[in-house]
Short mmCIF file of C-alpha atoms in Angstrom, two decimals:
data_model
loop_
_atom_site.label_atom_id
_atom_site.label_comp_id
_atom_site.label_asym_id
_atom_site.label_seq_id
_atom_site.Cartn_x
_atom_site.Cartn_y
_atom_site.Cartn_z
CA MET A 1 0.00 0.00 0.00
CA GLU A 2 1.46 3.36 -1.05
CA THR A 3 2.22 5.79 1.77
CA LEU A 4 0.50 9.14 1.42
CA LYS A 5 2.54 12.33 1.53
CA ARG A 6 1.34 14.24 4.58
CA ILE A 7 1.70 17.83 5.73
CA ASN A 8 3.77 17.79 8.91
CA HIS A 9 5.09 21.30 9.46
CA GLU A 10 3.11 22.29 12.57
CA ALA A 11 6.13 21.83 14.87
CA GLN A 12 8.12 24.14 12.58
CA LEU A 13 5.50 26.88 12.91
CA ARG A 14 4.52 26.77 16.57
CA GLU A 15 7.14 29.28 17.76
CA LEU A 16 6.05 31.92 15.24
CA SER A 17 3.66 34.71 16.04
CA LEU A 18 0.43 34.74 14.05
CA THR A 19 1.52 38.05 12.54
CA ASN A 20 4.71 36.50 11.17
CA ALA A 21 3.02 33.35 9.92
CA LEU A 22 1.91 32.83 6.35
CA ILE A 23 -1.87 32.46 6.60
CA MET A 24 -3.66 30.49 3.90
CA SER A 25 -7.37 31.13 4.21
CA PHE A 26 -9.36 28.42 2.48
CA ASP A 27 -12.98 27.92 1.45
CA LEU A 28 -15.02 25.55 -0.71
CA GLU A 29 -18.37 25.74 -2.44
CA THR A 30 -19.92 22.34 -3.01
CA THR A 31 -22.90 20.27 -4.09
CA GLY A 32 -24.21 19.50 -0.59
CA VAL A 33 -23.83 19.45 3.18
CA ASN A 34 -22.39 15.97 3.80
CA PRO A 35 -18.57 16.27 3.71
CA GLN A 36 -18.15 12.61 2.80
CA GLU A 37 -20.51 12.76 -0.16
CA ALA A 38 -20.57 16.34 -1.47
CA ARG A 39 -18.40 17.35 -4.42
CA ILE A 40 -16.39 20.54 -4.78
CA VAL A 41 -17.54 23.10 -7.37
CA GLN A 42 -15.29 26.02 -6.37
CA VAL A 43 -12.06 26.48 -4.38
CA GLY A 44 -10.91 29.81 -2.97
CA VAL A 45 -7.54 30.54 -1.35
CA SER A 46 -6.39 33.90 0.02
CA TYR A 47 -2.93 34.46 1.53
CA PHE A 48 -2.02 36.90 4.30
CA TYR A 49 1.36 37.79 5.77
CA GLN A 50 2.16 40.42 8.40
CA GLY A 51 -1.32 41.85 8.12
CA ARG A 52 -1.23 42.22 4.33
CA ALA A 53 -3.09 40.29 1.65
CA LEU A 54 -0.51 38.64 -0.62
CA GLN A 55 -2.35 36.62 -3.23
CA ARG A 56 -5.82 35.34 -4.11
CA ASN A 57 -6.61 32.22 -6.12
CA GLN A 58 -9.94 30.80 -7.23
CA SER A 59 -10.94 27.89 -9.42
CA LEU A 60 -14.21 26.44 -10.56
CA VAL A 61 -14.36 22.64 -10.42
CA ASN A 62 -16.44 20.29 -12.53
CA PRO A 63 -17.92 17.92 -9.91
CA GLN A 64 -18.85 15.39 -12.62
CA VAL A 65 -22.26 15.04 -10.99
CA PRO A 66 -25.31 17.32 -11.36
CA ILE A 67 -25.31 20.31 -9.00
CA PRO A 68 -28.56 20.24 -7.00
CA GLU A 69 -30.84 23.23 -7.42
CA GLY A 70 -30.72 23.92 -3.68
CA ALA A 71 -26.92 24.18 -3.69
CA ALA A 72 -26.89 26.32 -6.85
CA ALA A 73 -29.42 28.66 -5.25
CA ILE A 74 -26.94 29.33 -2.42
CA HIS A 75 -23.68 29.85 -4.32
CA GLY A 76 -24.94 30.56 -7.83
CA ILE A 77 -22.79 27.88 -9.48
CA THR A 78 -24.71 25.85 -12.03
CA ASP A 79 -23.91 22.87 -14.24
CA GLU A 80 -23.46 25.29 -17.13
CA ARG A 81 -20.86 27.35 -15.26
CA VAL A 82 -18.65 24.35 -14.52
CA ARG A 83 -19.18 22.50 -17.80
CA ASP A 84 -15.69 23.36 -19.09
CA ALA A 85 -13.94 23.48 -15.70
CA GLU A 86 -11.31 20.94 -14.70
CA PRO A 87 -12.41 18.00 -12.54
CA PHE A 88 -10.92 17.78 -9.06
CA SER A 89 -8.67 14.89 -10.13
CA VAL A 90 -6.82 17.33 -12.42
CA LEU A 91 -7.04 20.46 -10.29
CA MET A 92 -5.70 18.76 -7.16
CA GLU A 93 -2.16 18.69 -8.60
CA ARG A 94 -2.22 22.48 -8.98
CA LEU A 95 -3.58 22.85 -5.46
CA LYS A 96 -0.94 20.63 -3.88
CA PRO A 97 1.83 23.31 -3.75
CA HIS A 98 -0.48 25.58 -1.75
CA PHE A 99 -0.83 23.06 1.06
CA PHE A 100 2.84 22.04 1.10
CA GLY A 101 4.23 25.58 1.27
CA GLU A 102 5.69 25.74 -2.23
CA VAL A 103 3.86 28.88 -3.44
CA PHE A 104 5.97 31.23 -1.30
CA PRO A 105 9.24 29.31 -0.81
CA ASP A 106 10.92 32.22 1.01
CA LEU A 107 8.21 32.31 3.70
CA PRO A 108 7.27 29.73 6.35
CA PRO A 109 4.87 26.95 5.30
CA PRO A 110 1.26 28.08 5.62
CA LEU A 111 -1.12 27.90 8.54
CA ILE A 112 -4.55 27.04 7.15
CA THR A 113 -7.57 28.93 8.38
CA GLY A 114 -11.20 29.32 7.42
CA TYR A 115 -14.71 29.26 8.84
CA ASN A 116 -16.06 25.84 9.85
CA ILE A 117 -13.21 24.08 8.06
CA ALA A 118 -12.63 21.47 10.78
CA SER A 119 -15.97 19.75 10.33
CA TYR A 120 -16.64 20.59 6.70
CA ASP A 121 -14.07 21.99 4.25
CA LEU A 122 -11.02 19.98 5.31
CA PRO A 123 -12.75 16.57 5.64
CA LEU A 124 -14.60 17.21 2.37
CA PHE A 125 -11.33 18.11 0.62
CA GLU A 126 -9.74 14.97 2.06
CA ALA A 127 -12.65 12.85 0.82
CA GLU A 128 -12.17 14.29 -2.67
CA LEU A 129 -8.44 13.47 -2.53
CA ARG A 130 -9.16 9.88 -1.60
CA ARG A 131 -11.86 9.60 -4.28
CA ALA A 132 -9.43 10.90 -6.90
CA GLY A 133 -6.61 8.57 -5.82
CA ALA A 134 -4.25 11.35 -4.73
CA ASP A 135 -0.86 10.44 -3.29
CA TRP A 136 -1.14 13.18 -0.63
CA SER A 137 -3.35 14.09 2.28
CA VAL A 138 -4.34 17.20 4.25
CA GLN A 139 -4.76 15.20 7.46
CA GLY A 140 -2.39 16.58 10.07
CA ALA A 141 -2.06 19.98 8.42
CA PRO A 142 -1.86 22.83 10.97
CA PHE A 143 -5.07 24.85 10.98
CA ILE A 144 -7.23 27.19 13.03
CA ASP A 145 -10.98 26.92 12.55
CA LEU A 146 -12.28 30.41 13.32
CA PHE A 147 -15.78 29.06 13.90
CA SER A 148 -14.48 27.17 16.95
CA VAL A 149 -13.18 30.42 18.42
CA VAL A 150 -16.36 32.32 17.61
CA LYS A 151 -18.83 29.80 18.99
CA TRP A 152 -17.00 29.83 22.33
CA HIS A 153 -16.05 33.48 22.81
CA LEU A 154 -19.00 35.00 20.95
CA ARG A 155 -21.71 32.54 21.98
CA HIS A 156 -23.92 35.48 22.97
CA LEU A 157 -24.34 36.72 19.39
CA PRO A 158 -27.76 35.98 17.86
CA SER A 159 -26.04 34.85 14.66
CA ARG A 160 -22.56 33.47 14.18
CA LYS A 161 -22.71 33.19 10.40
CA LEU A 162 -19.63 34.46 8.58
CA VAL A 163 -21.54 37.30 6.95
CA ASP A 164 -22.79 38.52 10.34
CA LEU A 165 -19.34 38.27 11.91
CA CYS A 166 -17.97 40.33 9.04
CA GLU A 167 -20.56 43.01 9.65
CA ARG A 168 -19.71 43.07 13.36
CA PHE A 169 -15.98 43.47 12.68
CA ARG A 170 -16.48 45.81 9.69
CA ILE A 171 -15.05 43.37 7.16
CA GLN A 172 -16.34 43.72 3.62
CA LEU A 173 -18.11 40.60 2.35
CA SER A 174 -20.31 41.63 -0.54
CA ASN A 175 -20.43 38.25 -2.26
CA ALA A 176 -21.04 35.66 0.46
CA HIS A 177 -20.95 32.00 -0.64
CA ASP A 178 -18.34 32.75 -3.25
CA ALA A 179 -15.31 30.64 -2.26
CA LEU A 180 -12.73 33.39 -2.76
CA ALA A 181 -14.84 36.08 -1.11
CA ASP A 182 -15.45 33.85 1.92
CA ALA A 183 -11.79 32.80 2.10
CA HIS A 184 -10.57 36.39 1.95
CA ALA A 185 -13.09 37.53 4.56
CA SER A 186 -12.11 34.65 6.84
CA GLY A 187 -8.45 35.67 6.64
CA GLN A 188 -9.41 39.18 7.68
CA LEU A 189 -11.57 37.78 10.46
CA MET A 190 -8.56 36.00 11.92
CA GLY A 191 -6.83 39.37 12.24
CA ALA A 192 -9.92 40.88 13.84
CA LEU A 193 -10.19 38.04 16.39
CA LEU A 194 -6.49 38.41 17.17
CA ASN A 195 -6.83 42.17 17.69
CA ALA A 196 -9.92 41.66 19.87
CA GLY A 197 -8.01 39.30 22.18
CA TYR A 198 -9.90 36.14 21.23
CA LEU A 199 -6.76 34.51 19.82
CA PRO A 200 -3.30 34.40 21.45
CA ALA A 201 -0.47 36.10 19.57
CA SER A 202 1.63 32.90 19.47
CA LEU A 203 0.77 30.58 16.58
CA GLY A 204 1.22 27.44 18.66
CA GLU A 205 -0.90 28.81 21.48
CA ALA A 206 -3.54 29.96 18.98
CA ILE A 207 -3.82 26.46 17.50
CA ASP A 208 -4.18 24.98 20.97
CA HIS A 209 -6.67 27.64 22.00
CA ALA A 210 -8.90 27.02 18.98
CA ARG A 211 -8.91 23.29 19.76
CA GLU A 212 -9.80 24.04 23.39
CA CYS A 213 -12.60 26.37 22.28
CA GLU A 214 -14.01 23.59 20.14
CA ARG A 215 -13.78 21.07 22.98
CA ARG A 216 -15.47 23.37 25.50
CA ALA A 217 -18.18 24.48 23.09
CA GLU A 218 -19.00 20.88 22.21
CA GLU A 219 -19.06 19.88 25.88
CA GLU A 220 -21.42 22.74 26.63
CA TYR A 221 -23.65 21.83 23.70
CA GLN A 222 -23.87 18.21 24.80
CA THR A 223 -25.00 19.41 28.24
CA PHE A 224 -27.44 22.18 27.31
CA LYS A 225 -27.93 21.93 23.52
CA HIS A 226 -28.68 25.44 22.22
CA TRP A 227 -31.09 26.30 25.03
CA LEU A 228 -28.58 27.39 27.67
CA TYR A 229 -24.94 28.36 28.06
CA ARG A 230 -22.67 29.82 30.70
CA ASP A 231 -21.89 33.50 30.46
CA ARG A 232 -18.20 33.78 29.55
CA GLN A 233 -17.60 36.53 32.14
CA THR A 234 -19.72 35.50 35.13
CA ASN A 235 -20.08 31.73 34.50
CA GLU A 236 -23.80 32.23 35.21
CA LEU A 237 -26.31 30.08 33.33
CA VAL A 238 -28.13 32.18 30.73
CA LEU A 239 -30.63 31.51 27.97
CA GLY A 240 -29.18 30.66 24.59
CA THR A 241 -32.08 31.01 22.17
CA ARG A 242 -32.16 34.03 19.89
CA LYS A 243 -35.20 35.75 21.42
CA HIS A 244 -33.92 35.45 25.00
CA MET A 245 -30.17 35.35 24.29
CA GLY A 246 -28.09 36.15 27.37
CA MET A 247 -31.01 36.43 29.83
CA PRO A 248 -29.96 35.07 33.25
CA LEU A 249 -31.78 31.85 34.04
CA LYS A 250 -32.92 33.25 37.38
CA ALA A 251 -34.67 36.10 35.58
CA ALA A 252 -36.63 33.88 33.19
CA ASP A 253 -40.40 33.49 33.33
CA PRO A 254 -41.46 30.30 35.21
CA GLY A 255 -43.40 29.10 32.17
CA LEU A 256 -40.29 29.42 30.03
CA LEU A 257 -38.26 27.55 32.64
CA ARG A 258 -40.72 24.65 32.59
CA PHE A 259 -40.46 24.58 28.81
CA LEU A 260 -36.65 24.49 29.01
CA LEU A 261 -36.64 21.68 31.56
CA ASN A 262 -38.46 19.55 29.02
CA LYS A 263 -35.85 20.38 26.37
CA VAL A 264 -32.52 20.13 28.16
#
């Protein structure tokens, strides 16, 4: 069995600051929501270094299956648009240098970031690699999923969609659900979260912190689902639904409390 080439440069990067790291912000548009079954129709990559945007790359991908109407309604990519695009099995060889740090050889290998990439974009990309018979893998690549950081530190927001986070942090995102637009906005969001104190300055600590945010958010969800959460400042139990977001549990109407007891 052939050994896959893996990305293993996290140890090399951990002592860097996030500011001095090469950030590769990454996003996919696809045919569906299941990362093991959906096919890629668009890839967007945006690079940042020392607070500056360096390069943007975008490619349409022919998924070689029909694009469902529901998916096309979200991202606007139809069968007609991708008819002459390369299939993933061809495009993946041009994408490989991005993941292995060969695009900017004078800079450190990239730290991957994006929004909800841990549970969606990266496993979906890996599934496409395996489907296409690639000799390389993205498993083990260093990454920070910004959604993990947001859903822990900014649990109190009524919406944690990328477009709403961009509005909050005054990041321009005029073409949401375009892979390059989302990737570029996500790269800017990393800088905003760093400046706001939600990410440590050290790259290694930031990776660990994002993983811890994910662990704690998942633990909280398993306990309370979306009905309750603990206030990040006071540790007090508060309501987590949009209408009553942040209301202390002790201040809730008794009828609402009875309803919640049947849900949690």
